[in-house]
Amino acid sequence: GILGFYLTNNLVPHIKHYTLRKGICGKDLGKRGTPLAETPIPEALGIAPGTVFLVCLIVCLVGYATSHPIKLLDCNSALLSICFMLFLGFTDDVLDWPWRYKLFLPSVASLPLLCSYDGSTSIVVPIQLRSLLMSGGELTLVGKLACFFITVDENADGAIVNLGLFYLVYMGMLAVFCTNAINIYAGINGLEAGQSYVIGCAVLLHNLIEIQASAGMARENHLFSAMVMLSFVGVTMGLLRHNWYPASVFVGDTYCYFAGMTFAVVGILGHFSKTLLLFFIPQVINFIWSTPQLFKFVECPRHRLPKFNAETGLMEPSTFTCPKAKFRWLKKRPDDTECANMTVINMCLQILGPMSERSLCIVLMGLQVLCCGIAFLTRYYLA
């Protein structure tokens, strides 16, 4: 992790000159009306931490796979999936892939993980929901209907459900969600790398807790995940130094896809995919709230990031134009002709009011930390 931080921190300033030379750059839309708005910012710098991460991981795997030969298949499938998404992200930054490819290709990238997955396809039902499946030692109506598709463990009194093939489908969808969730929860300096750093630290903490509390293969799975996360947290911290406000580089889709697939890898091969999803609470909320725009039920502009008010120097919710009679449920007043774009970032600005880009990023990272705390509470005390 320390080596990854050092290499990434020193590599990014060199790589950004090459991307600028090739025209892989953009303008910071969050600084319109200021001199910084016209300065080209190097794009796709996620390729630097991604490459360093792969080097660090391969070096770690040389020793790890030798002492843990049973995990060699997991190691190779992890490298294959992450390499595929790193390649896809970089080509997306260069070629600007349509959304249909962004949804399909992560599914293909997850296949090596699903093929090497040899864990259980059962899940533990939350205590609060078990009475829906069994009551008094007998299956309820809901439980009997569920048995047409899944297997309810009657010996466990409905506490365990075997999802079978549906669990593999869920994990494939998890890979698609992780890669795209970070990508759409973005738009201000430091947010993509910042949220990934917080999630990475939460995953690492979860791994360390489980390594102490578990034994056998469960311990080995979390040891593998911790090894991956140490390298990831290190390279992400190195990138965040350059992407923090005011950003000297943009991470691009390259980093978003790389980070998302790395989380999917540790969640699937570490056998804690459900816990991983708890760490993505802000991303889940952002996806659900964004769904009407993403699926074109509501007008969706190309960029939904907050708008910068050059007079006040503060970020404000961005909007889209709509007729008075439409989308009244989104408007503050029925006769408004503009609605705020449906993202958690804009929602935060609507609730808390305009703020600087740096403060906004800190608030959103604070929200991520809070949600990760709720995830630990749910995982260890409520589930």
PDB file of C-alpha atoms in Angstrom, residues 8 31 41-42 44 55 58 82 91 104 109 138 159 163 184 198 206 224 266 277 282 301 314 320 324 353 367:
ATOM      1  CA  THR A   8       1.101   6.752  -7.961  1.00  0.00           C
ATOM      2  CA  LYS A  31     -15.436  26.579 -12.535  1.00  0.00           C
ATOM      3  CA  ILE A  41      -7.182  19.455 -17.304  1.00  0.00           C
ATOM      4  CA  PRO A  42      -5.550  16.086 -18.125  1.00  0.00           C
ATOM      5  CA  ALA A  44      -8.132   9.540 -17.779  1.00  0.00           C
ATOM      6  CA  VAL A  55       2.020  -4.151 -10.508  1.00  0.00           C
ATOM      7  CA  ILE A  58       1.147  -9.110  -9.096  1.00  0.00           C
ATOM      8  CA  ILE A  82      -9.694  -5.764 -13.259  1.00  0.00           C
ATOM      9  CA  THR A  91     -11.037   3.316 -24.159  1.00  0.00           C
ATOM     10  CA  PHE A 104     -23.012  -4.967 -21.156  1.00  0.00           C
ATOM     11  CA  ALA A 109     -15.757  -8.818 -17.237  1.00  0.00           C
ATOM     12  CA  GLU A 138     -44.113 -24.328   9.192  1.00  0.00           C
ATOM     13  CA  ALA A 159     -32.931 -18.179   8.696  1.00  0.00           C
ATOM     14  CA  LEU A 163     -30.792 -18.704  -4.027  1.00  0.00           C
ATOM     15  CA  ILE A 184     -22.691   8.411 -12.039  1.00  0.00           C
ATOM     16  CA  VAL A 198     -13.672   5.715   2.155  1.00  0.00           C
ATOM     17  CA  HIS A 206     -14.267  -5.344   7.711  1.00  0.00           C
ATOM     18  CA  PHE A 224      -7.083 -12.242   0.064  1.00  0.00           C
ATOM     19  CA  VAL A 266     -13.178  -8.546  -3.308  1.00  0.00           C
ATOM     20  CA  LEU A 277     -23.515  -3.493  -0.926  1.00  0.00           C
ATOM     21  CA  PRO A 282     -25.055   6.628  -0.970  1.00  0.00           C
ATOM     22  CA  PRO A 301     -29.043  16.516 -19.873  1.00  0.00           C
ATOM     23  CA  LEU A 314     -20.561  28.668  -4.611  1.00  0.00           C
ATOM     24  CA  PHE A 320     -33.245  21.228 -16.634  1.00  0.00           C
ATOM     25  CA  LYS A 324     -45.190  24.097 -16.164  1.00  0.00           C
ATOM     26  CA  GLY A 353     -27.936  25.342   0.464  1.00  0.00           C
ATOM     27  CA  LEU A 367     -22.041  11.138   4.269  1.00  0.00           C
TER      28      LEU A 367
END
